[in-house]
Amino acid sequence: MSNITNQSLSEILESIKLKKISSLELTQAYIKNIENAKKLNSFVTTTFDQALENAKKFDNKPNNEQLLSGIPLAVKDLFCTENVKTTAGSNILNNFIPSYESTVTKNLWNNGAFLLGKLNCDEFAMGSSNETSFFGNVINPIGDQLVPGGSSGGSSSALAADLTPATIGTDTGGSIRQPASFTGTVGLKPTYGLCSRWGIVAFASSLDQAGPMTKTVNDCSIMLEAMSGFDEKDSTSINKKKEIYSKNLKDNIKGLKIGIPKEYRVDNMPKEIDELWEKGKKILKDLGAQLIDISLPHTKYALPTYYIVAPAEASSNLARYDGVRYGYRSEKGKDLIEMYENTRSEGFGDEVKRRILIGTYVLSSGYYDAYYLKAQKVRQLIKKDFDDSFTKVDAILTPSTPSSAFKIGEKTNDPVSMYLNDIFTVPVNLAGLPALSLPAGLDKKGYPLGLQLIGKALDEQKILNIGYAFEKNCGYKNEIKKWWS
Amino acid sequence: MSLDKEKIKHVAKLARISVDEAKVDSLTKDLNSIFKFIEQLNELNTDKVEPLTSILNQSLRSRKDEISDGKIREKILKNSPKKNEEFFVVPKVVE
């Protein structure tokens, strides 16, 4: 089967189950693709020997009862993997080999999958274009010199280029949904607390959430089911019965109420984003959903709030990188303090340093009330906007991003213009809600555009169902020419 | 308000990050544009709003005070950039 790797995860699972292909053949096919795609720079580390070993083990004693039987998976390099280097895209962790496995990846392996490699990402997940990684830019398979989005840019690039059948990312302000939108793939940010944060390199702990990135909505439901679940080791993990998202996936959305927030039509938004939104509304309406105009009045304050809360949490989370217990250490400096300062200066990249400084400043004595406390209050207002709307609607439909993928270097000189990429995704993180980005069309340059479905807390099944129905009726298909191999 | 170079150097000191003198100007420019953006929040009156400290409707769990691991000294020391037998080594602190 020469084209196995361009199939969806669920199709591949079926082929494995029916023994049309062995796990070893499947793994070899992905390894070949990865070796031919070095130009994309989506991998930081590959674990081919280990993957081949695991594939053989599966083939010798196949267990097809699991959600991810015999499936090789590459994951974002923010998830700690036991005995496999975990860098978070940073020089400061360039030599870090965890002695433990993150809960989310362990859940995947317990469901029959195994590791194929670690995917490039923005440094400490701080970025929207994968340009802040210590390991270099990642290329979007959609076009040479295009960014794959970020921070889960290695994940979106590898998925769209058929280098992994599905993957996982993390989303603090849009880092799953924006790259999914830029590459014509599906990305889900789950409800805060649904997937364990244990063993994930921390960025902003009240916002960080891991989630699946896949080619189809069905695949997304399978991955979410495999990775989610209560974890004692994460104090913010939600203790609830595990859901069977894949079995419960259905495409009947008749009578559901879909909110359309007027604040998501921003100034200077390209006409094609507006047209895409209209197209999305029509598809859902034709499927029997009811469209309802709603207002989320504090939307424009979400990004400024985010740029206080996230750097504040990051500055305290990243205080641990001191060059003493693990990670990079500078040889320069005459005493302990200078060793710290040089280690952190040489180990962190510019964007990470910028955010640590913002965070340190907004938390510093005399400024805390004016910035951090203010942001926490506005965050309350943003959450209340959603709470109010969800008394009237089942889900909310918006564009995923204000533009399609841009060129490498296009926005690096202006941090604020880079931050504006996340204007539609950030409010969801502040409110802790689930949101699904779906590929929905192309702009006039032929680059993918996505639409976002936002759900109530823990209502993943509903947005997956709406997404499933949408996907069947949208007719979007990624047609990527493999120009890189 | 605007951040001047001295303030930025002070914050960098608090954050234990040495800042290259040559980069202070561009850093000042970037941080000021970010703070200008952030300060849009001042348009909002939030006097009567409670700050949101946790997004979850649950209080933090406590666990039993039981030892669940241990005897992992080697694992903990494994990634240390400099060690001496069972100790992390740092530059001299006390003369």
Coordinates of C-alpha atoms in Angstrom, one line a residue:
Chain A
M1 CA 0.0 0.0 0.0
S2 CA 2.0 2.9 -1.2
N3 CA -0.4 5.7 -0.2
I4 CA -1.3 4.5 3.4
T5 CA 0.2 7.6 4.9
N6 CA -2.2 10.0 3.3
Q7 CA -5.1 8.3 4.8
S8 CA -6.9 9.3 8.0
L9 CA -6.0 7.8 11.4
S10 CA -9.3 5.9 11.4
E11 CA -8.7 4.4 8.0
I12 CA -5.2 3.4 9.0
L13 CA -6.6 1.7 12.2
E14 CA -9.0 -0.2 10.0
S15 CA -6.2 -1.4 7.7
I16 CA -4.2 -2.6 10.7
K17 CA -7.1 -4.4 12.2
L18 CA -7.9 -6.2 8.9
K19 CA -4.1 -7.0 8.5
K20 CA -4.0 -5.2 5.2
I21 CA -0.9 -3.6 6.5
S22 CA 1.4 -4.4 9.4
S23 CA 2.4 -1.9 12.1
L24 CA 6.0 -2.4 10.9
E25 CA 5.1 -1.5 7.2
L26 CA 3.2 1.5 8.4
T27 CA 6.0 2.7 10.6
Q28 CA 8.5 2.2 7.8
A29 CA 6.3 4.2 5.4
Y30 CA 6.2 7.2 7.9
I31 CA 10.0 6.9 8.4
K32 CA 10.5 7.2 4.7
N33 CA 8.3 10.2 4.5
I34 CA 10.1 11.9 7.4
E35 CA 13.5 11.2 5.9
N36 CA 12.3 12.8 2.6
A37 CA 10.9 15.9 4.4
K38 CA 14.0 17.3 6.2
K39 CA 13.4 20.6 4.4
L40 CA 10.2 21.1 6.5
N41 CA 12.3 21.0 9.7
S42 CA 9.3 19.7 11.6
F43 CA 11.2 17.2 13.8
V44 CA 13.6 18.0 16.6
T45 CA 14.3 14.4 17.5
T46 CA 13.4 11.1 15.8
T47 CA 13.0 7.8 17.6
F48 CA 13.0 5.4 14.6
D49 CA 14.8 2.4 16.2
Q50 CA 12.5 2.5 19.2
A51 CA 9.4 2.9 16.9
L52 CA 10.5 -0.1 14.7
E53 CA 11.0 -2.2 17.8
N54 CA 7.6 -1.3 19.1
A55 CA 6.0 -2.0 15.7
K56 CA 7.5 -5.4 15.6
K57 CA 6.4 -6.1 19.1
F58 CA 2.8 -5.2 18.1
D59 CA 2.8 -7.3 14.9
N60 CA 4.0 -10.4 16.9
K61 CA 1.2 -10.0 19.4
P62 CA -1.4 -7.7 18.0
N63 CA -4.0 -6.3 20.3
N64 CA -6.7 -4.7 18.2
E65 CA -8.9 -3.8 21.1
Q66 CA -7.2 -0.5 21.8
L67 CA -8.0 2.9 20.5
L68 CA -4.6 3.4 18.8
S69 CA -3.5 -0.2 18.1
G70 CA -0.1 -0.3 16.4
I71 CA 0.0 3.4 15.5
P72 CA 3.3 5.4 15.4
L73 CA 2.8 9.0 16.6
A74 CA 5.1 12.0 16.7
V75 CA 4.3 14.5 19.4
K76 CA 5.1 18.2 20.2
D77 CA 8.5 18.5 21.9
L78 CA 6.8 20.1 24.9
F79 CA 5.7 16.7 26.3
C80 CA 8.2 15.0 28.5
T81 CA 9.1 11.6 27.2
E82 CA 11.0 9.1 29.3
N83 CA 14.6 8.7 28.2
V84 CA 14.0 10.8 25.0
K85 CA 15.3 14.3 24.8
T86 CA 12.6 17.0 25.5
T87 CA 13.6 20.5 24.5
A88 CA 10.5 22.7 24.4
G89 CA 12.2 24.3 21.4
S90 CA 14.7 25.9 23.7
N91 CA 18.5 26.0 24.0
I92 CA 18.1 25.9 27.8
L93 CA 16.6 22.4 27.5
N94 CA 18.8 21.2 24.6
N95 CA 20.4 18.5 26.7
F96 CA 17.4 17.6 28.9
I97 CA 16.4 13.9 29.0
P98 CA 13.4 13.3 31.3
S99 CA 13.3 10.3 33.6
Y100 CA 9.5 10.3 33.4
E101 CA 6.7 10.3 30.9
S102 CA 3.9 13.0 30.7
T103 CA 0.5 11.6 31.6
V104 CA -1.0 12.5 28.2
T105 CA 1.7 10.7 26.2
K106 CA 1.5 7.8 28.6
N107 CA -2.2 7.6 27.9
L108 CA -1.5 7.4 24.2
W109 CA 1.0 4.6 24.7
N110 CA -1.4 2.7 27.0
N111 CA -3.9 2.9 24.1
G112 CA -1.5 1.0 21.8
A113 CA 0.4 3.9 20.1
F114 CA 4.2 4.4 20.2
L115 CA 6.6 7.3 19.7
L116 CA 7.9 8.2 16.3
G117 CA 9.6 11.4 17.2
K118 CA 9.4 14.9 18.8
L119 CA 8.1 17.8 16.9
N120 CA 9.5 21.3 16.6
C121 CA 7.6 24.2 18.3
D122 CA 8.0 27.8 19.3
E123 CA 10.3 28.2 22.3
F124 CA 8.3 27.3 25.4
A125 CA 5.3 27.5 23.2
M126 CA 5.6 31.3 23.0
G127 CA 4.9 32.2 19.4
S128 CA 2.4 32.0 16.6
S129 CA 4.6 31.1 13.6
N130 CA 7.2 28.6 15.0
E131 CA 9.9 31.3 14.3
T132 CA 11.0 31.5 18.0
S133 CA 12.3 27.9 18.1
F134 CA 16.0 27.4 18.9
F135 CA 15.9 24.6 16.3
G136 CA 14.9 26.9 13.4
N137 CA 11.8 27.7 11.4
V138 CA 9.4 25.0 10.4
I139 CA 8.0 25.2 6.9
N140 CA 4.3 24.9 6.1
P141 CA 3.8 22.1 3.5
I142 CA 1.2 24.3 1.9
G143 CA 4.0 26.4 0.4
D144 CA 7.7 27.1 0.7
Q145 CA 8.6 30.0 2.9
L146 CA 5.1 29.9 4.6
V147 CA 4.9 29.6 8.4
P148 CA 3.0 26.6 9.7
G149 CA 1.5 28.6 12.5
G150 CA 2.5 28.2 16.1
S151 CA 3.3 27.3 18.7
S152 CA 2.5 23.7 17.6
G153 CA 4.0 24.4 14.2
G154 CA 6.0 21.2 13.9
S155 CA 2.9 19.3 14.8
S156 CA 0.7 21.0 12.1
S157 CA 3.5 20.7 9.5
A158 CA 4.2 17.1 10.1
L159 CA 0.5 16.2 10.1
A160 CA -0.3 18.0 6.9
A161 CA 2.8 16.5 5.2
D162 CA 1.8 12.9 6.1
L163 CA 4.8 12.5 8.5
T164 CA 2.5 11.3 11.4
P165 CA -1.1 9.9 11.2
A166 CA -2.2 12.3 14.0
T167 CA -0.5 14.3 16.6
I168 CA -0.9 16.3 19.8
G169 CA -0.1 19.9 20.6
T170 CA -0.7 22.3 23.5
D171 CA -2.8 25.4 23.3
T172 CA -2.3 28.4 25.7
G173 CA -3.7 31.1 23.5
G174 CA -4.4 29.4 20.2
S175 CA -1.3 27.2 19.7
I176 CA -3.3 24.2 18.4
R177 CA -6.1 25.9 16.5
Q178 CA -4.1 28.6 14.7
P179 CA -1.6 26.1 13.2
A180 CA -4.4 23.7 12.4
S181 CA -6.1 26.6 10.5
F182 CA -2.9 27.4 8.6
T183 CA -2.4 23.9 7.4
G184 CA -6.0 22.8 6.6
T185 CA -6.2 20.3 9.5
V186 CA -8.4 19.8 12.5
G187 CA -7.3 21.0 16.0
L188 CA -9.1 20.8 19.3
K189 CA -8.3 22.7 22.5
P190 CA -10.2 20.8 25.2
T191 CA -11.8 22.3 28.4
Y192 CA -9.2 23.4 30.9
G193 CA -8.6 20.4 33.2
L194 CA -9.8 17.6 30.7
C195 CA -6.2 16.6 29.8
S196 CA -3.6 16.3 32.4
R197 CA -0.8 18.9 32.4
W198 CA 1.5 16.7 34.3
G199 CA 4.8 16.3 32.5
I200 CA 4.2 19.0 30.0
V201 CA 6.8 21.8 30.0
A202 CA 4.8 24.6 31.7
F203 CA 4.2 28.0 30.0
A204 CA 1.1 29.6 31.6
S205 CA -0.5 27.1 34.0
S206 CA -4.0 28.6 34.2
L207 CA -4.3 28.5 30.4
D208 CA -2.2 25.6 29.1
Q209 CA -4.1 22.6 27.7
A210 CA -3.0 19.7 25.5
G211 CA -5.2 18.5 22.7
P212 CA -5.3 16.5 19.4
M213 CA -4.4 17.7 15.9
T214 CA -5.7 15.4 13.2
K215 CA -6.9 15.1 9.6
T216 CA -10.5 14.5 10.4
V217 CA -13.1 15.1 13.1
N218 CA -13.5 11.4 13.7
D219 CA -9.7 11.1 14.2
C220 CA -9.9 14.0 16.6
S221 CA -12.5 12.2 18.7
I222 CA -10.4 9.1 18.9
M223 CA -7.3 11.0 19.9
L224 CA -9.2 13.0 22.6
E225 CA -10.6 9.9 24.0
A226 CA -7.2 8.3 24.2
M227 CA -5.3 11.3 25.8
S228 CA -7.9 12.7 28.2
G229 CA -8.9 11.6 31.7
F230 CA -8.5 12.4 35.4
D231 CA -4.9 12.5 36.7
E232 CA -4.1 12.7 40.4
K233 CA -0.8 14.3 39.6
D234 CA -2.4 17.4 38.1
S235 CA -4.2 19.5 40.9
T236 CA -6.4 21.1 38.3
S237 CA -7.4 17.8 36.6
I238 CA -11.2 17.4 36.4
N239 CA -12.4 14.1 38.1
K240 CA -15.3 12.9 35.9
K241 CA -16.4 9.8 34.1
K242 CA -14.4 9.1 30.9
E243 CA -16.3 9.8 27.7
I244 CA -16.5 7.7 24.6
Y245 CA -16.2 10.5 22.1
S246 CA -15.6 8.3 19.0
K247 CA -18.5 5.9 19.6
N248 CA -20.9 8.8 20.4
L249 CA -19.9 10.8 17.3
K250 CA -23.0 11.6 15.3
D251 CA -23.8 14.1 12.5
N252 CA -27.4 15.0 13.4
I253 CA -27.3 18.6 14.6
K254 CA -31.0 19.5 13.9
G255 CA -32.3 22.1 16.3
L256 CA -29.0 23.1 17.8
K257 CA -28.6 26.8 18.4
I258 CA -25.4 28.3 17.1
G259 CA -24.3 31.7 18.3
I260 CA -22.7 34.2 15.9
P261 CA -20.8 36.9 17.9
K262 CA -20.8 40.3 16.2
E263 CA -17.5 41.2 17.9
Y264 CA -15.6 38.7 15.8
R265 CA -15.9 40.8 12.7
V266 CA -12.8 42.9 13.2
D267 CA -11.4 45.9 11.3
N268 CA -9.3 45.2 8.2
M269 CA -10.4 41.5 8.3
P270 CA -9.9 40.1 4.8
K271 CA -13.1 39.7 2.9
E272 CA -12.5 36.1 2.3
I273 CA -12.6 35.4 6.1
D274 CA -16.0 37.0 6.2
E275 CA -17.1 34.9 3.2
L276 CA -15.8 31.8 4.8
W277 CA -17.8 32.6 8.0
E278 CA -20.9 33.1 5.8
K279 CA -20.3 29.8 4.1
G280 CA -20.0 28.1 7.5
K281 CA -23.2 29.6 8.8
K282 CA -25.1 28.4 5.7
I283 CA -23.8 24.9 6.0
L284 CA -24.9 24.7 9.6
K285 CA -28.3 26.3 8.8
D286 CA -28.9 23.9 5.9
L287 CA -28.2 21.0 8.4
G288 CA -31.1 22.2 10.6
A289 CA -29.2 24.3 13.1
Q290 CA -30.6 27.7 14.2
L291 CA -28.3 30.7 14.0
I292 CA -28.6 33.3 16.8
D293 CA -26.9 36.6 16.9
I294 CA -25.0 37.1 20.2
S295 CA -22.7 39.6 21.7
L296 CA -19.4 38.9 23.6
P297 CA -18.7 42.6 24.4
H298 CA -15.3 42.2 26.0
T299 CA -13.7 40.3 23.1
K300 CA -11.3 43.2 22.2
Y301 CA -9.9 43.1 25.7
A302 CA -9.0 39.4 25.6
L303 CA -5.6 39.8 24.0
P304 CA -4.4 42.6 26.3
T305 CA -5.6 40.5 29.3
Y306 CA -3.8 37.5 27.9
Y307 CA -0.5 39.5 27.5
I308 CA -0.6 40.2 31.2
V309 CA -1.8 36.8 32.6
A310 CA 0.3 34.6 30.3
P311 CA 3.7 36.4 30.8
A312 CA 3.1 36.7 34.5
E313 CA 2.6 33.0 34.9
A314 CA 5.5 32.3 32.5
S315 CA 7.9 34.4 34.4
S316 CA 7.2 32.4 37.6
N317 CA 7.1 29.0 35.8
L318 CA 10.4 29.7 34.0
A319 CA 12.2 30.8 37.2
R320 CA 13.1 27.1 37.6
Y321 CA 15.7 27.3 34.7
D322 CA 18.7 28.2 36.8
G323 CA 21.5 26.1 35.3
V324 CA 21.8 24.1 38.5
R325 CA 19.5 21.0 38.4
Y326 CA 19.0 20.5 34.7
G327 CA 19.4 22.2 31.4
Y328 CA 22.0 24.5 30.0
R329 CA 24.5 26.3 32.2
S330 CA 26.7 29.2 31.2
E331 CA 30.4 29.0 32.0
K332 CA 30.6 32.7 32.3
G333 CA 30.2 34.8 35.5
K334 CA 32.2 35.3 38.6
D335 CA 29.6 34.2 41.2
L336 CA 26.3 32.4 41.5
I337 CA 24.1 35.4 40.6
E338 CA 26.1 36.0 37.4
M339 CA 25.9 32.4 36.6
Y340 CA 22.1 32.5 36.8
E341 CA 22.0 35.7 34.7
N342 CA 24.3 34.4 32.0
T343 CA 22.6 31.0 31.9
R344 CA 19.2 32.5 31.4
S345 CA 20.4 35.1 28.9
E346 CA 22.2 32.6 26.7
G347 CA 19.7 29.8 27.2
F348 CA 16.5 31.7 26.4
G349 CA 15.6 33.3 23.1
D350 CA 14.4 36.9 22.5
E351 CA 10.7 36.3 22.7
V352 CA 10.9 34.2 25.9
K353 CA 13.1 36.9 27.5
R354 CA 10.6 39.5 26.4
R355 CA 7.8 37.7 28.0
I356 CA 9.7 36.9 31.2
L357 CA 10.4 40.7 31.5
I358 CA 6.8 41.6 30.9
G359 CA 5.7 39.1 33.5
T360 CA 8.3 40.1 36.1
Y361 CA 7.3 43.8 35.6
V362 CA 3.5 43.3 35.9
L363 CA 4.0 41.2 39.1
S364 CA 6.5 43.6 40.6
S365 CA 5.8 45.6 43.7
G366 CA 3.8 48.7 43.0
Y367 CA 2.5 47.5 39.6
Y368 CA 0.6 44.3 40.6
D369 CA -2.8 46.0 41.1
A370 CA -2.5 48.1 37.9
Y371 CA -1.7 45.2 35.7
Y372 CA -2.2 41.7 37.1
L373 CA -5.2 42.3 39.3
K374 CA -6.8 44.4 36.5
A375 CA -6.3 41.5 34.1
Q376 CA -7.8 39.0 36.5
K377 CA -10.9 41.2 36.7
V378 CA -11.2 41.6 33.0
R379 CA -10.7 37.9 32.7
Q380 CA -13.8 37.5 34.9
L381 CA -15.8 39.8 32.5
I382 CA -14.7 37.8 29.5
K383 CA -15.7 34.5 31.1
K384 CA -19.1 36.1 32.0
D385 CA -19.7 37.1 28.4
F386 CA -19.4 33.4 27.5
D387 CA -21.5 32.2 30.5
D388 CA -24.3 34.6 29.4
S389 CA -24.2 33.5 25.8
F390 CA -24.3 29.9 26.7
T391 CA -27.7 30.3 28.3
K392 CA -29.0 31.0 24.8
V393 CA -26.9 28.9 22.5
D394 CA -25.3 25.4 22.3
A395 CA -22.1 26.5 20.5
I396 CA -20.5 29.5 18.9
L397 CA -19.2 29.8 15.4
T398 CA -16.3 32.2 14.5
P399 CA -13.3 32.3 12.2
S400 CA -10.2 30.6 13.7
T401 CA -7.7 33.3 12.6
P402 CA -7.8 36.8 11.1
S403 CA -5.7 35.7 8.1
S404 CA -4.2 32.7 6.3
A405 CA -0.6 31.6 6.7
F406 CA 2.0 34.3 6.2
K407 CA 5.5 34.3 5.0
I408 CA 8.5 33.6 7.3
G409 CA 9.9 36.9 8.6
E410 CA 6.8 38.9 7.7
K411 CA 5.8 39.7 11.3
T412 CA 8.9 39.1 13.3
N413 CA 9.8 42.8 13.7
D414 CA 6.5 43.7 15.3
P415 CA 5.6 41.7 18.3
V416 CA 2.1 43.2 18.6
S417 CA 1.2 42.3 15.0
M418 CA 2.3 38.8 15.7
Y419 CA 0.2 38.7 18.9
L420 CA -2.9 39.8 16.8
N421 CA -2.9 36.4 15.1
D422 CA -4.5 34.9 18.2
I423 CA -7.3 37.5 18.5
F424 CA -10.0 34.9 17.9
T425 CA -8.5 32.0 19.8
V426 CA -7.3 33.7 23.1
P427 CA -10.7 34.4 24.6
V428 CA -11.4 30.7 24.8
N429 CA -8.3 30.0 26.9
L430 CA -9.1 32.8 29.3
A431 CA -12.6 31.3 29.8
G432 CA -11.3 27.7 30.0
L433 CA -13.6 26.5 27.2
P434 CA -13.2 23.8 24.5
A435 CA -12.9 24.9 20.9
L436 CA -12.4 23.1 17.6
S437 CA -10.8 24.5 14.5
L438 CA -12.0 23.0 11.3
P439 CA -10.6 23.5 7.8
A440 CA -13.3 25.2 5.8
G441 CA -11.9 26.7 2.6
L442 CA -9.1 28.4 0.8
D443 CA -8.3 32.1 0.3
K444 CA -7.5 33.4 -3.2
K445 CA -3.8 32.5 -2.8
G446 CA -4.9 28.9 -2.3
Y447 CA -4.0 28.8 1.4
P448 CA -6.3 27.1 3.9
L449 CA -8.6 28.9 6.3
G450 CA -10.4 27.6 9.3
L451 CA -13.6 28.1 11.3
Q452 CA -13.8 27.7 15.0
L453 CA -16.6 26.1 17.1
I454 CA -16.6 27.1 20.8
G455 CA -18.5 24.9 23.3
K456 CA -19.6 25.0 26.9
A457 CA -17.1 23.6 29.4
L458 CA -16.9 19.9 29.0
D459 CA -19.2 19.9 26.0
E460 CA -16.5 18.5 23.6
Q461 CA -18.9 15.9 22.3
K462 CA -21.3 18.5 21.0
I463 CA -18.7 20.6 19.2
L464 CA -17.2 17.4 17.7
N465 CA -20.7 16.4 16.5
I466 CA -21.2 19.7 14.9
G467 CA -17.7 19.6 13.4
Y468 CA -18.4 16.1 12.1
A469 CA -21.6 17.2 10.4
F470 CA -19.9 20.3 9.1
E471 CA -17.0 18.3 7.6
K472 CA -19.3 16.0 5.7
N473 CA -21.0 18.9 4.1
C474 CA -18.2 21.4 3.6
G475 CA -16.3 19.4 1.0
Y476 CA -12.9 20.7 2.0
K477 CA -9.9 18.4 1.2
N478 CA -6.3 19.2 1.6
E479 CA -4.5 18.8 -1.7
I480 CA -0.9 19.2 -1.0
K481 CA 1.8 18.6 -3.6
K482 CA 4.9 17.0 -2.0
W483 CA 7.2 19.6 -3.4
W484 CA 9.8 19.1 -0.7
S485 CA 10.8 15.5 -1.4
Chain B
M1 CA 3.3 55.3 31.1
S2 CA 6.5 54.4 29.4
L3 CA 9.3 52.1 30.3
D4 CA 12.8 53.6 30.2
K5 CA 16.1 51.8 29.8
E6 CA 16.9 52.0 33.5
K7 CA 13.6 50.4 34.5
I8 CA 14.1 47.6 32.0
K9 CA 17.6 46.9 33.4
H10 CA 16.1 46.8 36.9
V11 CA 13.4 44.3 35.8
A12 CA 16.0 42.2 34.0
K13 CA 18.0 42.1 37.3
L14 CA 14.9 40.9 39.2
A15 CA 14.3 38.2 36.5
R16 CA 18.0 37.2 36.7
I17 CA 18.6 37.8 33.0
S18 CA 21.6 39.7 31.8
V19 CA 20.7 42.1 29.0
D20 CA 23.1 42.9 26.3
E21 CA 23.7 46.6 26.3
A22 CA 23.4 46.7 22.5
K23 CA 19.9 45.2 22.7
V24 CA 18.5 47.5 25.3
D25 CA 17.2 50.0 22.8
S26 CA 15.2 47.6 20.7
L27 CA 14.0 45.8 23.8
T28 CA 12.7 49.2 25.2
K29 CA 10.9 49.9 21.9
D30 CA 9.3 46.4 21.8
L31 CA 8.2 46.5 25.5
N32 CA 6.7 49.9 25.2
S33 CA 4.7 49.0 22.2
I34 CA 3.4 45.9 24.0
F35 CA 2.5 47.9 27.1
K36 CA 0.7 50.5 25.0
F37 CA -1.4 47.6 23.7
I38 CA -1.9 46.2 27.2
E39 CA -3.0 49.5 28.6
Q40 CA -6.3 49.4 26.5
L41 CA -7.6 47.7 29.6
N42 CA -7.7 51.0 31.4
E43 CA -10.7 52.0 29.3
L44 CA -12.7 49.5 31.4
N45 CA -14.1 50.3 34.8
T46 CA -13.6 47.1 36.9
D47 CA -14.2 48.6 40.4
K48 CA -17.0 46.2 41.2
V49 CA -15.6 43.1 39.5
E50 CA -14.2 40.2 41.5
P51 CA -10.8 39.0 40.1
L52 CA -10.9 35.5 38.5
T53 CA -8.3 33.4 40.2
S54 CA -9.4 30.0 39.0
I55 CA -11.4 28.9 35.9
L56 CA -12.5 25.7 37.6
N57 CA -15.6 25.5 39.7
Q58 CA -13.7 23.2 42.1
S59 CA -11.4 23.9 45.0
L60 CA -7.9 22.4 44.8
R61 CA -7.9 18.8 46.0
S62 CA -5.6 17.8 48.9
R63 CA -4.0 14.4 48.9
K64 CA -3.1 12.1 51.8
D65 CA 0.3 13.0 53.2
E66 CA 1.9 9.8 52.1
I67 CA 5.3 9.1 50.5
S68 CA 4.7 7.9 46.9
D69 CA 8.2 7.7 45.6
G70 CA 11.8 8.1 46.7
K71 CA 15.2 6.6 46.2
I72 CA 15.5 8.4 42.9
R73 CA 18.5 10.5 43.7
E74 CA 20.4 9.3 40.6
K75 CA 17.4 10.1 38.3
I76 CA 17.2 13.6 39.8
L77 CA 20.9 14.2 39.4
K78 CA 21.1 12.7 36.0
N79 CA 20.4 16.0 34.1
S80 CA 22.5 18.2 36.3
P81 CA 25.1 20.3 34.3
K82 CA 27.6 19.9 37.1
K83 CA 27.5 17.5 40.0
N84 CA 29.8 15.9 42.6
E85 CA 28.7 12.5 43.8
E86 CA 25.3 13.2 45.3
F87 CA 25.5 17.0 45.1
F88 CA 24.6 19.7 42.6
V89 CA 27.6 21.9 42.2
V90 CA 27.3 25.7 42.0
P91 CA 29.8 28.6 42.0
K92 CA 31.2 29.4 45.4
V93 CA 28.6 31.2 47.5
V94 CA 30.4 31.5 50.9
E95 CA 34.1 32.5 51.1

